[in-house]
Each structure stands twice: as structure tokens, then as C-alpha cells.
Short mmCIF file of C-alpha atoms in Angstrom, two decimals:
data_model
loop_
_atom_site.label_atom_id
_atom_site.label_comp_id
_atom_site.label_asym_id
_atom_site.label_seq_id
_atom_site.Cartn_x
_atom_site.Cartn_y
_atom_site.Cartn_z
CA MET K 1 -0.14 -0.17 -0.10
CA ARG K 2 2.74 2.33 0.81
CA PHE K 3 4.50 1.83 -2.65
CA ARG K 4 1.02 2.92 -4.16
CA LEU K 5 0.73 5.98 -2.16
CA GLN K 6 4.37 7.18 -3.17
CA ARG K 7 4.13 6.20 -6.71
CA ALA K 8 0.61 8.15 -6.90
CA THR K 9 1.99 11.41 -5.05
CA LEU K 10 5.25 11.50 -6.92
CA PRO K 11 3.92 13.10 -10.08
CA ALA K 12 1.75 15.37 -8.19
CA LEU K 13 4.47 16.69 -6.16
CA THR K 14 6.68 16.83 -9.34
CA LEU K 15 4.01 19.06 -10.80
CA ALA K 16 3.71 21.28 -7.87
CA VAL K 17 7.67 21.79 -7.81
CA ALA K 18 7.69 22.32 -11.51
CA THR K 19 4.85 24.94 -11.35
CA LEU K 20 6.33 26.61 -8.18
CA PHE K 21 6.95 29.51 -10.32
CA THR K 22 3.73 29.83 -11.59
CA ALA K 23 1.39 29.28 -8.66
CA ALA K 24 -1.24 32.09 -8.26
CA PRO K 25 -1.00 33.91 -5.01
CA ALA K 26 -4.59 34.77 -4.57
CA SER K 27 -6.25 31.31 -5.20
CA ALA K 28 -5.24 27.97 -4.28
CA THR K 29 -6.18 24.92 -6.36
CA ARG K 30 -5.43 21.12 -6.10
CA VAL K 31 -2.08 19.80 -7.50
CA MET K 32 -3.57 18.04 -10.34
CA GLU K 33 -5.86 20.57 -11.32
CA LEU K 34 -3.36 23.08 -12.06
CA GLU K 35 -3.72 24.71 -15.46
CA ALA K 36 -0.31 25.52 -17.04
CA ASP K 37 -1.84 28.73 -18.83
CA GLN K 38 -3.24 30.23 -15.64
CA LEU K 39 -0.15 29.42 -13.75
CA ILE K 40 2.32 30.93 -16.08
CA ARG K 41 0.44 34.24 -16.13
CA ALA K 42 0.90 34.48 -12.28
CA ALA K 43 4.64 33.81 -12.52
CA GLY K 44 5.70 37.06 -11.51
CA PHE K 45 4.52 36.87 -7.99
CA MET K 46 6.86 33.96 -7.30
CA ARG K 47 9.63 35.32 -9.32
CA ASP K 48 9.57 38.71 -7.23
CA SER K 49 9.63 36.92 -3.94
CA LEU K 50 12.61 34.78 -4.66
CA LYS K 51 14.98 37.80 -5.59
CA LEU K 52 16.26 35.82 -8.54
CA THR K 53 20.08 36.70 -9.64
CA PRO K 54 20.72 38.25 -13.23
CA ASN K 55 21.51 34.79 -14.51
CA GLN K 56 18.48 33.31 -12.85
CA GLN K 57 16.34 36.00 -14.40
CA THR K 58 17.72 35.47 -17.75
CA LEU K 59 16.80 31.87 -17.45
CA TYR K 60 13.46 32.64 -16.12
CA GLN K 61 12.66 34.85 -19.11
CA GLN K 62 13.80 32.07 -21.39
CA VAL K 63 11.75 29.31 -19.69
CA ASN K 64 8.75 31.74 -19.63
CA ALA K 65 9.00 32.69 -23.32
CA LYS K 66 9.45 28.93 -24.23
CA SER K 67 6.33 28.06 -22.10
CA LEU K 68 4.25 30.90 -23.76
CA THR K 69 5.14 29.48 -27.27
CA ILE K 70 3.91 26.23 -26.16
CA LEU K 71 0.71 27.53 -24.71
CA ARG K 72 0.19 29.66 -27.78
CA ALA K 73 0.51 26.75 -30.07
CA ARG K 74 -1.78 24.58 -28.14
CA GLN K 75 -4.28 27.17 -28.16
CA SER K 76 -4.24 27.68 -31.85
CA ARG K 77 -4.39 23.77 -32.24
CA ARG K 78 -7.34 23.41 -29.93
CA GLU K 79 -9.22 26.27 -31.63
CA ARG K 80 -8.59 24.26 -35.13
CA LEU K 81 -9.94 21.25 -33.55
CA GLN K 82 -12.96 22.88 -32.15
CA ALA K 83 -13.88 24.39 -35.51
CA GLU K 84 -13.25 21.12 -37.30
CA LEU K 85 -15.63 19.16 -34.78
CA LYS K 86 -18.26 21.70 -34.91
CA ALA K 87 -18.14 21.51 -38.82
CA ARG K 88 -18.30 17.81 -38.87
CA LEU K 89 -20.84 17.58 -36.40
CA ALA K 90 -23.10 19.71 -38.46
CA ASP K 91 -23.43 16.66 -40.82
CA PRO K 92 -26.45 14.57 -39.10
CA ARG K 93 -24.69 11.33 -40.72
CA GLN K 94 -21.53 11.89 -38.72
CA GLU K 95 -20.50 8.97 -36.34
CA LEU K 96 -19.34 10.43 -32.96
CA ARG K 97 -16.79 7.67 -32.79
CA GLU K 98 -15.05 8.88 -35.65
CA LEU K 99 -14.35 12.22 -34.07
CA ALA K 100 -12.57 10.45 -31.24
CA GLY K 101 -9.32 10.21 -33.15
CA GLY K 102 -8.87 14.15 -33.17
CA ILE K 103 -9.51 14.34 -29.56
CA GLU K 104 -7.29 11.71 -28.76
CA GLN K 105 -4.32 13.27 -30.79
CA GLU K 106 -5.16 16.61 -28.86
CA ALA K 107 -4.66 14.63 -25.48
CA THR K 108 -1.47 13.07 -26.47
CA ALA K 109 -0.13 16.22 -27.71
CA SER K 110 -1.13 18.05 -24.60
CA ALA K 111 0.43 15.30 -22.43
CA ALA K 112 3.82 15.59 -24.30
CA GLU K 113 3.52 19.50 -23.87
CA GLU K 114 3.03 19.12 -19.93
CA ARG K 115 6.03 16.96 -19.77
CA GLU K 116 7.91 19.59 -21.61
CA LEU K 117 6.55 22.56 -19.64
CA ARG K 118 7.61 20.65 -16.51
CA GLU K 119 11.09 19.92 -17.59
CA LEU K 120 11.52 23.51 -18.40
CA TRP K 121 10.44 24.83 -15.02
CA LEU K 122 12.28 22.11 -13.27
CA THR K 123 15.48 23.50 -15.15
CA LEU K 124 14.74 26.63 -13.44
CA CYS K 125 14.11 25.12 -10.12
CA ASP K 126 17.55 23.54 -10.36
CA ALA K 127 19.13 26.88 -10.74
CA LEU K 128 17.92 28.19 -7.40
CA THR K 129 19.89 28.54 -4.36
CA ASP K 130 18.92 26.64 -1.23
CA ALA K 131 17.47 29.61 0.30
CA GLN K 132 15.28 30.22 -2.78
CA ARG K 133 14.19 26.66 -2.61
CA ALA K 134 13.13 27.09 1.07
CA THR K 135 11.17 30.24 0.04
CA ALA K 136 9.56 28.20 -2.92
CA ALA K 137 8.69 25.23 -0.71
CA GLU K 138 7.09 27.55 1.87
CA PHE K 139 4.86 29.06 -0.70
CA LEU K 140 3.82 25.72 -2.15
CA ILE K 141 2.90 24.54 1.40
CA SER K 142 0.75 27.56 1.94
CA GLN K 143 -1.13 27.01 -1.44
CA LEU K 144 -1.62 23.40 -0.52
CA ASP K 145 -2.89 24.27 3.03
CA ARG K 146 -5.18 26.59 1.66
CA VAL K 147 -6.72 24.00 -0.65
CA ASP K 148 -7.07 21.50 2.33
CA ALA K 149 -8.48 24.01 4.61
CA PRO K 150 -12.06 23.71 3.65
CA ALA K 151 -12.05 20.03 3.79
CA HIS K 152 -10.69 20.04 7.08
CA SER K 153 -13.21 22.33 8.48
CA GLU K 154 -16.27 20.46 6.85
CA ARG K 155 -15.26 17.42 8.53
CA SER K 156 -14.84 19.12 11.95
CA THR K 157 -18.23 20.56 11.89
CA GLY K 158 -20.08 17.80 10.10
CA GLU K 159 -21.47 20.14 7.58
CA ARG K 160 -21.71 19.08 3.99
CA PRO K 161 -20.59 21.39 1.22
CA PRO K 162 -23.32 23.38 -0.58
CA GLY K 163 -25.55 21.20 -2.86
CA GLU K 164 -24.77 17.98 -1.25
CA HIS K 165 -27.63 16.22 0.29
CA GLY K 166 -27.54 13.22 2.80
CA PRO K 167 -27.94 9.69 1.48
CA GLY K 168 -31.32 9.06 -0.24
CA GLN K 169 -32.18 12.79 -0.26
CA GLY K 170 -33.64 14.29 -3.22
CA GLY K 171 -34.41 17.98 -4.10
CA ARG K 172 -37.28 19.72 -1.74
CA GLY K 173 -36.77 17.32 0.99
CA ARG K 174 -38.09 14.38 -0.87
CA ARG K 175 -36.45 11.01 -1.26
CA GLY K 176 -34.38 10.58 -4.52
CA GLY K 177 -35.36 7.89 -6.75
#
């Protein structure tokens, strides 16, 4: 069981470290729900707090520029896919299963881009000093704690999140069915 837990959490922790420079200060999100484009837009906050050296600044600018290029290409590709799917769906004889190929190709390309983005940002992480890494780790912990806080408070008060009903409860106080 311990092996499974480590195996499952390692990619999540790697993603958290890789997106360290891009975590948004005002909002917290679960590790596996991080969106690269949103995170890269918020990169300035972490960059300023780390007080990067001139060499680190140069590397940051290179990594950020490459990341933005990847994300622009992704956006363009997805817009083309959207238009193509919409056009094909206008044909009432179109088989939905035939559309899966384009979606699968996009998913594969996106996964490769995510790996490339992680590697880019991990390269920048490698250039940090121990003090900068500690600052980054503190920031990540605060972001992850902010995500976990609502879950812990619900359990301690026994309240359910809005919209959630007890077992067998439907809307308007009636049993579901």
C-alpha cells in the first residue's frame, strides 16, 4: 500500500515543484487541477519573492518565453480542432466515434507539452539556491494548505458542502429515486 501512495503522489509533487514559479498567489488549487496557462500568467509573484540573480532572471525569461510559445501553439491547435469538430458535427450522418481520433491526438499532444513544460520549469528550479528553494517550498505549502483547509473544516463541523444532500435525499426534502 505504501508503494502505491508514493507512486501516486510523486507525479503530483513533481508537478507542484515544476509549477512553483507559476502558482497564483490569490487562489489555491489542487495539485492535479493546475492549468499551465493560468499558472504561467501568475509567474511574476513568485519570481519577485525569490529575488532571482541576473543569471536566474535570464533563465526565467527564457523558460517563460518557451512556455508561452508552447501554450500559444496549444491554443491555436485546440481552436482548429474545435472548428473542425463543429463543422463535422453539422453533418447529421457523422458518427461520433469517428471524432475521437482528433480528440485523442490532442490529448496526446497536450500530455507531451505538459512533460516539456515541467522539464523547462524544473530546469529553472535546479538553478535556485537553497534559500530560494526553501522560500519556494514555503509558498507551495501555503497554497496546498489553503486547498486543504475547507475539507478539514467541513469534517470538523459535520457540515456538507453546498448542494450536497444526505443519503437518499432528493431535492425539496423528498427522497431521490
